[in-house]
Coordinates of C-alpha atoms in Angstrom, one line a residue:
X107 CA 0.0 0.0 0.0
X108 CA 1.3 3.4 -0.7
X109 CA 2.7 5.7 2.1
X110 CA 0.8 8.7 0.5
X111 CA 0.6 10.0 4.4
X112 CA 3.9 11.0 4.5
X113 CA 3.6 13.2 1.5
X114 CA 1.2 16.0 1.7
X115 CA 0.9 18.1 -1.9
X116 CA 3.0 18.7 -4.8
X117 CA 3.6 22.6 -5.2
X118 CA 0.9 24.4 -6.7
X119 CA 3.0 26.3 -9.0
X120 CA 4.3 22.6 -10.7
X121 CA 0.7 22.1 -10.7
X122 CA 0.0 24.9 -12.8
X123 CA 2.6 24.9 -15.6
X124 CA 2.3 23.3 -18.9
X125 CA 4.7 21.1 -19.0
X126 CA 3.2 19.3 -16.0
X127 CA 0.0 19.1 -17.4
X128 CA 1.2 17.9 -20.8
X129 CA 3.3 15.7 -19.4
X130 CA 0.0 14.0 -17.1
X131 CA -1.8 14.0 -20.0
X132 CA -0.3 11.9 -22.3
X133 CA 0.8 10.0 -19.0
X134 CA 4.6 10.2 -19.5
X135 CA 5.8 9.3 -16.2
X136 CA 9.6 9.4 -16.8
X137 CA 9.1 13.4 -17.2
X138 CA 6.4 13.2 -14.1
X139 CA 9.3 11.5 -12.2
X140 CA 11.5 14.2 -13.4
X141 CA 9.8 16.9 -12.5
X142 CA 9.0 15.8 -9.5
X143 CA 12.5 15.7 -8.4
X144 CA 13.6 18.6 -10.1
X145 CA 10.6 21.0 -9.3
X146 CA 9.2 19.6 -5.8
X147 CA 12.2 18.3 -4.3
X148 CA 11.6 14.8 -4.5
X149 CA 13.9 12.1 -5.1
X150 CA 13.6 9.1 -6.8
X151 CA 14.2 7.3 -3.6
X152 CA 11.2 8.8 -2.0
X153 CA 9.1 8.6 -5.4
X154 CA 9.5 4.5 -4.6
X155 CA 8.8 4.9 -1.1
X156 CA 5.5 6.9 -1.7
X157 CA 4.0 4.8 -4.4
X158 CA 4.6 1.1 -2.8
X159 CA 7.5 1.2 -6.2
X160 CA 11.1 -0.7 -6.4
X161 CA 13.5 2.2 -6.4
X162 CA 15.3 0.4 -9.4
X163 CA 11.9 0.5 -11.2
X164 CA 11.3 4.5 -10.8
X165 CA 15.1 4.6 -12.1
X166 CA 13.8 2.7 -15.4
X167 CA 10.9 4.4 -15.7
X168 CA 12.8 7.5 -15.4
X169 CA 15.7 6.6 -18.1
X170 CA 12.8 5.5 -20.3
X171 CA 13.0 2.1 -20.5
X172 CA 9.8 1.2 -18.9
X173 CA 6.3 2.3 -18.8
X174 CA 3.3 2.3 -16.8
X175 CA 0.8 0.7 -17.9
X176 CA -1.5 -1.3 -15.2
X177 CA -4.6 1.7 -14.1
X178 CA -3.9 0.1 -10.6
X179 CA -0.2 1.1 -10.5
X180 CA -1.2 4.7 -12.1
X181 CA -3.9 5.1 -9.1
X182 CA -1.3 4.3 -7.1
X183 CA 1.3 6.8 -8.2
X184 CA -1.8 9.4 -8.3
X185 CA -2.4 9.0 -4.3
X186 CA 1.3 8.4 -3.4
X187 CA 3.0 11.7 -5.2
X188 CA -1.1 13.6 -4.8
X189 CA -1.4 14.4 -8.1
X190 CA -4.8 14.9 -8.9
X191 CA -7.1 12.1 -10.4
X192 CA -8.3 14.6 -13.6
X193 CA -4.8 15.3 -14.6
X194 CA -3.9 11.8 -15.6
X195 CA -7.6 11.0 -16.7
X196 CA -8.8 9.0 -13.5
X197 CA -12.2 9.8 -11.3
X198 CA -11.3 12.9 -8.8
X199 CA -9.1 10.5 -5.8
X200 CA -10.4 9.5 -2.5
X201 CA -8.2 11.9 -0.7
X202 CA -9.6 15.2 -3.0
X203 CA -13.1 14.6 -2.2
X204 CA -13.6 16.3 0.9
X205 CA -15.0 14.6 4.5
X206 CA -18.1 15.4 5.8
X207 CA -18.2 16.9 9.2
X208 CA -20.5 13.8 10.2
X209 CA -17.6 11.1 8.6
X210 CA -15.0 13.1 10.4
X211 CA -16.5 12.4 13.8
X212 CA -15.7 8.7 13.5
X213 CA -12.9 7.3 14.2
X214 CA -10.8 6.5 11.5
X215 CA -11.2 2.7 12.2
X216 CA -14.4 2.4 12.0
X217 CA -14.7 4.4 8.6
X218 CA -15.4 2.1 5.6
X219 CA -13.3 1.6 3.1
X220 CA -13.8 2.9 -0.7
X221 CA -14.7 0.2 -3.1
X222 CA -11.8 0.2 -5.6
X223 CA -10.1 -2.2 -8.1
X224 CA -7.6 -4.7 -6.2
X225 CA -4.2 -3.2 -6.4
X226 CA -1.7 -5.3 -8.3
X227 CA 1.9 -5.4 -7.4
X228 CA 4.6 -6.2 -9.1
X229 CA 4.3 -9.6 -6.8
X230 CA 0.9 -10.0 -8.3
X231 CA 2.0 -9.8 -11.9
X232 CA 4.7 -12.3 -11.0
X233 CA 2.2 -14.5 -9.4
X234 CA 0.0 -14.7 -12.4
X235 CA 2.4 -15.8 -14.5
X236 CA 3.2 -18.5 -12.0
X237 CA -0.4 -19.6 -12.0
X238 CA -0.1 -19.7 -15.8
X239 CA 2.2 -22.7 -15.8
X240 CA -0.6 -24.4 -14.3
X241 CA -3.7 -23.4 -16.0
X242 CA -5.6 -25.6 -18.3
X243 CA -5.1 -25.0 -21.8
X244 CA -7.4 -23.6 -24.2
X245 CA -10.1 -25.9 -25.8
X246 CA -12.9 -24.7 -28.3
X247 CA -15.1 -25.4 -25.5
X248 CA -13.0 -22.8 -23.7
X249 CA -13.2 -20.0 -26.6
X250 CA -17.6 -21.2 -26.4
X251 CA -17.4 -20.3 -22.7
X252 CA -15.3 -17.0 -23.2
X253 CA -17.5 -15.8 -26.2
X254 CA -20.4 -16.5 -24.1
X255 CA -18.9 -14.6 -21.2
X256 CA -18.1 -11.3 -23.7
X257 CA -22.2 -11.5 -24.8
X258 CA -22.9 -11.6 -20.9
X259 CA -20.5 -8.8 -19.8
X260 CA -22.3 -6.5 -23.1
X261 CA -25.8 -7.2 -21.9
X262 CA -24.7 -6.8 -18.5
X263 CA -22.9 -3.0 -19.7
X264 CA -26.1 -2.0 -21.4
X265 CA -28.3 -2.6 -19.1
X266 CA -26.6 -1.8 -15.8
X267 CA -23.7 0.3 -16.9
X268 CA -19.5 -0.4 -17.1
X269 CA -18.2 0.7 -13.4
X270 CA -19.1 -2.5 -12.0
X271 CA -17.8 -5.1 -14.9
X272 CA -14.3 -3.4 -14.9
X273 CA -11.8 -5.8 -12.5
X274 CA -13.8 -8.9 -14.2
X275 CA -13.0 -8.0 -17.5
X276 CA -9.6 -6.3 -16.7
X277 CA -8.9 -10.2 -14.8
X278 CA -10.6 -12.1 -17.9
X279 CA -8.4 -10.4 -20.5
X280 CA -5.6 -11.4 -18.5
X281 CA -6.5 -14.9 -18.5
X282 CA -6.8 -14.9 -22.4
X283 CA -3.5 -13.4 -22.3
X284 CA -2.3 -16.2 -20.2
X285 CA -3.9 -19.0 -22.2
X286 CA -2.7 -17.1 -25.9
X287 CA 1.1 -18.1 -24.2
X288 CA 0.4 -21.4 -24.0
X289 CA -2.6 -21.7 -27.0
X290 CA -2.4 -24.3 -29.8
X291 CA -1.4 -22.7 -33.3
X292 CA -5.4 -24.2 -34.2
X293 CA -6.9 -22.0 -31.2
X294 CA -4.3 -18.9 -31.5
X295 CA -6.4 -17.1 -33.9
X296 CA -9.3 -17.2 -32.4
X297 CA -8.8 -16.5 -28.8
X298 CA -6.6 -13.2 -30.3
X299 CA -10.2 -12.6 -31.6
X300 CA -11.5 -13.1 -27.8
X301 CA -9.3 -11.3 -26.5
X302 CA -9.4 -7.8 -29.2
X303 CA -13.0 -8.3 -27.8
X304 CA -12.3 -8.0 -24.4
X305 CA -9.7 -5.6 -24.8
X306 CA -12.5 -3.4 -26.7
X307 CA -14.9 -3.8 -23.7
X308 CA -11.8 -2.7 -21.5
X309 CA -11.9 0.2 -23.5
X310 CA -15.9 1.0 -23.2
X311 CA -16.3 0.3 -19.6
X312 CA -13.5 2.6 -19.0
X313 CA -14.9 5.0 -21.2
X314 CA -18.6 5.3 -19.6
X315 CA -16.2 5.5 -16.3
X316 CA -14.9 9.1 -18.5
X317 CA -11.8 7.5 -17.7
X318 CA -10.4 8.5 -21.4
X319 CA -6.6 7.8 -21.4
X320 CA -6.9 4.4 -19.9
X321 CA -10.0 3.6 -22.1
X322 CA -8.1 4.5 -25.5
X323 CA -4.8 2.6 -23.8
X324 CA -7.4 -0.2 -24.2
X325 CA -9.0 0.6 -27.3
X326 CA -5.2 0.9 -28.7
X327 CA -4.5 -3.0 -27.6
X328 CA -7.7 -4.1 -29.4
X329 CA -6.4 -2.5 -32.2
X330 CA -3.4 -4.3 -32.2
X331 CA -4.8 -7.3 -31.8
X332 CA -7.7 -7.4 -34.1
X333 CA -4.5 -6.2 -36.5
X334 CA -2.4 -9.1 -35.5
X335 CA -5.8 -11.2 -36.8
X336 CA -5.7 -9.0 -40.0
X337 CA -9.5 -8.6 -39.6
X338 CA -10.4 -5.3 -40.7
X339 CA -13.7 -5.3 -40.2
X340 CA -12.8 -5.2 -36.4
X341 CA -10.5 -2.8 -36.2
X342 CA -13.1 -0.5 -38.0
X343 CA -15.2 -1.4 -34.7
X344 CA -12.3 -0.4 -32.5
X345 CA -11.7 3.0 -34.4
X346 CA -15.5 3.8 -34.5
X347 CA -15.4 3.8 -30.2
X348 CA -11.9 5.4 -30.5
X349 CA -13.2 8.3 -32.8
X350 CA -16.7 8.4 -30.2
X351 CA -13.7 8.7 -27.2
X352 CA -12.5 11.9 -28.8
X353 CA -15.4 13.5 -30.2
X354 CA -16.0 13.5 -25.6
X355 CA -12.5 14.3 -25.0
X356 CA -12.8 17.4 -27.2
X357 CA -10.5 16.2 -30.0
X358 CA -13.4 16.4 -32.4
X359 CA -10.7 16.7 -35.7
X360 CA -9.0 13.7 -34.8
X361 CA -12.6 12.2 -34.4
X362 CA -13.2 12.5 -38.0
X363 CA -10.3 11.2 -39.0
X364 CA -10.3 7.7 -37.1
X365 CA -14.4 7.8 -38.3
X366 CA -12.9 8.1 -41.6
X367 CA -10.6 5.5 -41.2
X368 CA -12.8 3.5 -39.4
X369 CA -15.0 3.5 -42.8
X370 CA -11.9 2.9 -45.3
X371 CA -11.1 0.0 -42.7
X372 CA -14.5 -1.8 -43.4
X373 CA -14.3 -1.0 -46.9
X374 CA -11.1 -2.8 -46.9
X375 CA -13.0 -6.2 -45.7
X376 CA -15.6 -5.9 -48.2
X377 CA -18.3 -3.3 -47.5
X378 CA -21.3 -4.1 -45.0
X379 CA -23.9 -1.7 -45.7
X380 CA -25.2 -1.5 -42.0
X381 CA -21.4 -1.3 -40.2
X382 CA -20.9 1.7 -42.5
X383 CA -24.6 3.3 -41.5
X384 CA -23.0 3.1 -38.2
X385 CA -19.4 4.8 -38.8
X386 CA -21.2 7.4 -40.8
X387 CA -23.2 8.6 -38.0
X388 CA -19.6 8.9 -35.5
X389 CA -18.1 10.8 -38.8
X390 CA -21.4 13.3 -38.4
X391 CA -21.1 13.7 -34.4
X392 CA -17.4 14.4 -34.7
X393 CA -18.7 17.1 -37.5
X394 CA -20.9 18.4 -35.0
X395 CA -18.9 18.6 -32.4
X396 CA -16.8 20.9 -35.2
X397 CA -20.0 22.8 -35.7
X398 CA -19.5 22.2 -39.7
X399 CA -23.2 22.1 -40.5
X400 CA -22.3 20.9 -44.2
X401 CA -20.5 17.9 -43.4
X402 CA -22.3 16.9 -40.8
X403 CA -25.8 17.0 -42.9
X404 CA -24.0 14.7 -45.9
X405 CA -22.7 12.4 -43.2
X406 CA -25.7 11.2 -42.1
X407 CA -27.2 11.7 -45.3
X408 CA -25.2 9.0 -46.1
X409 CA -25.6 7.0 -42.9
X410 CA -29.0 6.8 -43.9
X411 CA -28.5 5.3 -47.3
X412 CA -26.6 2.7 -46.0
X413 CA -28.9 2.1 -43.1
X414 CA -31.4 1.5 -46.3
X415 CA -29.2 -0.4 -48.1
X416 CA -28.9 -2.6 -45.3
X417 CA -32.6 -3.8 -45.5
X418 CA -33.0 -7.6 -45.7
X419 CA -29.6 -8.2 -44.8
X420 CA -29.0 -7.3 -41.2
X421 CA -28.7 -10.9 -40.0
X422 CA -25.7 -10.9 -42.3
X423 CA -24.0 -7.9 -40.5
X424 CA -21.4 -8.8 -37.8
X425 CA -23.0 -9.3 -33.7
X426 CA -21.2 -6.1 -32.3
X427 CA -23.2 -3.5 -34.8
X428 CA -26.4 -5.9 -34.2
X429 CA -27.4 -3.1 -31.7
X430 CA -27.6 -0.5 -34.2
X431 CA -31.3 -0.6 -35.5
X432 CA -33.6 1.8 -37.3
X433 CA -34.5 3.6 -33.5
X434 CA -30.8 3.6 -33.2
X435 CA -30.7 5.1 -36.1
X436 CA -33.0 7.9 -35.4
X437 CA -32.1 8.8 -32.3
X438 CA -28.1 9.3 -33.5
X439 CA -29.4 11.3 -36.0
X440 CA -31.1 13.3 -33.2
X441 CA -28.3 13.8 -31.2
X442 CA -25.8 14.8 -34.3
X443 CA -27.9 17.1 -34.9
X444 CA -28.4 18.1 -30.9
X445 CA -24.7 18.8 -31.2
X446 CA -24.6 20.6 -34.0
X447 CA -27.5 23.5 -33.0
X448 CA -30.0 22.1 -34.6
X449 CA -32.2 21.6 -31.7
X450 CA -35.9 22.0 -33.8
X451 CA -34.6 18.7 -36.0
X452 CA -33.2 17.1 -32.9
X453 CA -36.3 16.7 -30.6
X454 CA -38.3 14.6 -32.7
X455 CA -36.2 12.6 -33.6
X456 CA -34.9 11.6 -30.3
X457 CA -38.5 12.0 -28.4
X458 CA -39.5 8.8 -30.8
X459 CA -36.9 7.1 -30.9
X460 CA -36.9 7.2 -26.4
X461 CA -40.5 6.0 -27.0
X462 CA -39.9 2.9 -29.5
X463 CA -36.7 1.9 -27.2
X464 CA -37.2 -0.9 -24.7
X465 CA -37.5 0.1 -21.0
X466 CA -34.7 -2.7 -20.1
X467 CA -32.2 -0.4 -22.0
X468 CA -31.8 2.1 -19.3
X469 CA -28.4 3.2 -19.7
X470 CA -29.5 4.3 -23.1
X471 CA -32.6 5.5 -22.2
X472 CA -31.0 7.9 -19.8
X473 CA -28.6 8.7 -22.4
X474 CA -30.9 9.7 -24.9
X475 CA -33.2 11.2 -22.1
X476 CA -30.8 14.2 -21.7
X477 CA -29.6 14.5 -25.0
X478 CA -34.0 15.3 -25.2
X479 CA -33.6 17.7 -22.3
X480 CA -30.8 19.5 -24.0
X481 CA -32.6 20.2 -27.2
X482 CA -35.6 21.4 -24.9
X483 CA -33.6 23.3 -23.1
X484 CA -32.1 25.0 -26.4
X485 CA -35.6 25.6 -28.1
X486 CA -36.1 26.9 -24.2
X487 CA -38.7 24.7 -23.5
X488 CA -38.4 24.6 -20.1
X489 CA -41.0 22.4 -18.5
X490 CA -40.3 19.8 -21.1
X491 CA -36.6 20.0 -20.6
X492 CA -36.9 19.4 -17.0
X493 CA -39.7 16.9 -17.7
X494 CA -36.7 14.6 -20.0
X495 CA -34.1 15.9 -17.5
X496 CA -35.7 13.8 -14.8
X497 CA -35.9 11.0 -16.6
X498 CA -32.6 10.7 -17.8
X499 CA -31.8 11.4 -13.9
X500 CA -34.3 8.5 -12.3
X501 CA -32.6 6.0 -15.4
X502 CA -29.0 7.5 -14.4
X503 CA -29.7 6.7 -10.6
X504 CA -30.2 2.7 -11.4
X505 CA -27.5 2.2 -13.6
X506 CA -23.5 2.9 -12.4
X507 CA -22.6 4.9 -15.1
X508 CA -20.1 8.2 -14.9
X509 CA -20.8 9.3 -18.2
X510 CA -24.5 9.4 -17.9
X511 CA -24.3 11.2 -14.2
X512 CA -22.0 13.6 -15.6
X513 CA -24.1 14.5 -18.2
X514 CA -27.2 15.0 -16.2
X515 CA -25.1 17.4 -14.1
X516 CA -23.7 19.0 -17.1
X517 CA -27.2 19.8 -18.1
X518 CA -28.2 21.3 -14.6
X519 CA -25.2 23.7 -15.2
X520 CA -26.6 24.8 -18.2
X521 CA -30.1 25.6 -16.2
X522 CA -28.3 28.1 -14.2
X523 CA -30.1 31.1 -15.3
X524 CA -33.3 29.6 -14.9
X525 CA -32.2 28.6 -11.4
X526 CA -35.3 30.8 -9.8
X527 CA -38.0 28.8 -11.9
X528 CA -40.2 26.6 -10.4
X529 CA -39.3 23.2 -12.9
X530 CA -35.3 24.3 -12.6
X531 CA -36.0 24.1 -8.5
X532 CA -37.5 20.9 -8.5
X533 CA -35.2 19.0 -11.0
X534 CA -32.5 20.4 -8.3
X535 CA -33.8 18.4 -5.7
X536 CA -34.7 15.3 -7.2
X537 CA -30.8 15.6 -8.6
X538 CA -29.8 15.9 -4.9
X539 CA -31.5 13.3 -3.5
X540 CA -30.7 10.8 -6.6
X541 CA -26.8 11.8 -7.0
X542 CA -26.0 13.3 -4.1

């Protein structure tokens, strides 16, 4: 466990300057480590002490030649040097998140302790891949039970949101990482397909956490994998949730361009008519996001035609674009155009395709719910918007999903100056009582 008592704050002034911040955001810990030493005063020595590290391991990862990659060693080095949770693209840290004056009265004993991922130490890693001399090896009954595991942890995802699945499929993709070591040439192939899968739903689970830099670490390694497999199809999968990734993290240009090459990428493995209705409509919100009304308009003018295209054939369309139906399809549509100002188009659009959607869908339901509200709110329709707002809230309150929660508060910011109206008053208290 990390010493991070001993170590109170880094200096705010680091804090502040660019270089810090680049450096957290593309995660580049041998300049972190640098720094650190350099502008707070803290030795490598110390570094090891206060993150539970080897001192010979800071010294590699300062020289360059190694990397962090595990999200449990990351956290770790987070609460150990107290650098906060949004500079390296983790949820805000235990230790930011001020104590209430009730919690403070308790001992500290008695307090309970925050549900978090198991850390894994290097002792860990070295463990596992003692255990993998003695696991079973990989049968096609074994790929039957992973695939069937992968449909599970999706239906589980939609319905009840990613939080929650994250150290079972983090721990499963090991395992298939494991069992790829020891795999017969035969099975090889397909549990690298398994496991681009798994890697993928890494990726989204971290994603709805707005975890971003450890979900497109993810995405990246299904990438990889699904190239390894040379099946393009996939990887146009993978690029489609990698340009979604950074149309949220406000990179909406290099959106486009993986959309783009998401769709050259399916073209490549022979063009499926509903997979392309799909990337078209991520090439329109990244558009949106870019506020080019033009482009945006012929992409999902051309999402469309695919989508009809696609008539009569769906069942011949891969399993992981299965989701994307004709309400799917309207409801995009809807929100590209929610993004892009077009809020009169928008509501429609999104109101039927909330009331054609199954009620068992509720992460998606909440989802579309506020992207609703926010067109209301635009055409300043303010009894409706708070009507949808509530809605998406009551959905975002049974499923565990950061990326929903965060929009609903996002959209009670943007009632702020109608915070003296009766509907704005009341959402405010139902958002209390629901979030917190």
């Amino acid at each position: 466990m990390a010493r991070s008592q001993d170590h109170r704050a880094l200096p705010a002034g680091l804090l502040a300057t660019a270089e810090w911040r680049e450096a957290c955001r593309g995660r580049d810990f041998a300049r972190i480590f640098r720094l650190v030493k350099v502008k707070a005063g803290i030795y490598p020595s110390r570094v090891a002490a206060l993150c539970d590290m080897t001192p010979s391991r800071v010294g590699e990862i300062m020289a360059g030649r190694r990397g962090l990659a595990h999200i449990d060693v990351i956290e770790r080095v987070a609460d150990g040097l107290r650098i906060p949770g949004a500079m390296l693209g983790l949820a805000h840290r235990p230790w930011e998140i001020p104590a209430s004056s009730t919690t403070e009265e308790k001992p500290p004993e008695l307090l309970p302790a925050a549900p978090r991922e198991p850390q894994r130490t290097e002792a860990a890693e070295e463990l596992d891949d003692l255990l993998a001399l003695v696991d079973g090896r990989a049968t096609r009954s074994t790929l039957t039970a992973l695939r069937s595991s992968v449909q599970d942890y999706w239906r589980r995802d939609n319905a009840h949101g990613g939080a929650t699945l994250r150290p079972a499929v983090v721990g499963h993709l090991r395992y298939v990482a494991r069992l790829l070591d020891s795999a017969e040439a035969a099975l090889r192939h397909d549990l690298q397909g398994v496991a681009a899968e798994l890697a993928r739903l890494c990726g989204w689970a971290y994603f709805d956490a707005r975890q971003y830099s450890t979900a497109r670490t993810y995405f990246t390694q299904a990438l990889k994998l699904s190239h390894t497999q040379g099946d393009s199809l996939f990887m146009a999968n993978v690029l489609s949730c990698m340009s979604l990734l950074a149309t949220y993290d406000g990179n909406p240009s290099d959106a486009v361009a993986l959309a783009c090459r998401a769709q050259d990428a399916a073209r490549a493995a022979g063009e499926q008519p509903l997979v392309m209705s799909m990337l078209h409509l991520r090439e329109a919100f990244a558009h949106a996001a870019l506020r080019d009304a033009q482009a945006c308009h012929q992409a999902v003018d051309r999402s469309r035609a695919q989508y009809e295209r696609s008539r009569g054939h769906e069942a011949e369309a891969p399993d992981w674009v299965q989701y994307f139906d004709e309400t799917k399809l309207l409801v995009d549509t809807g929100i590209a155009y929610a993004r892009l100002g077009e809020p009169a188009r928008a509501e429609p659009l999104i109101a039927e395709g909330l009331r054609r959607e199954n009620s068992d869908q509720q992460r998606g339901r909440a989802f579309h719910a506020y992207w609703l509200a926010s067109a209301q709110l635009q055409l300043g329709k303010l009894d409706e918007a708070c009507t949808s707002a509530g809605l998406s809230l009551d959905l975002a309150a049974a499923v565990d999903s950061p990326r929903v929660s965060g929009h609903v508060q996002e959209l009670h910011r943007r009632m702020l100056p109608y915070a003296r109206e009766a509907p704005v008053l009341a959402f405010e208290q139902r958002m209390r009582e629901a979030l917190g």
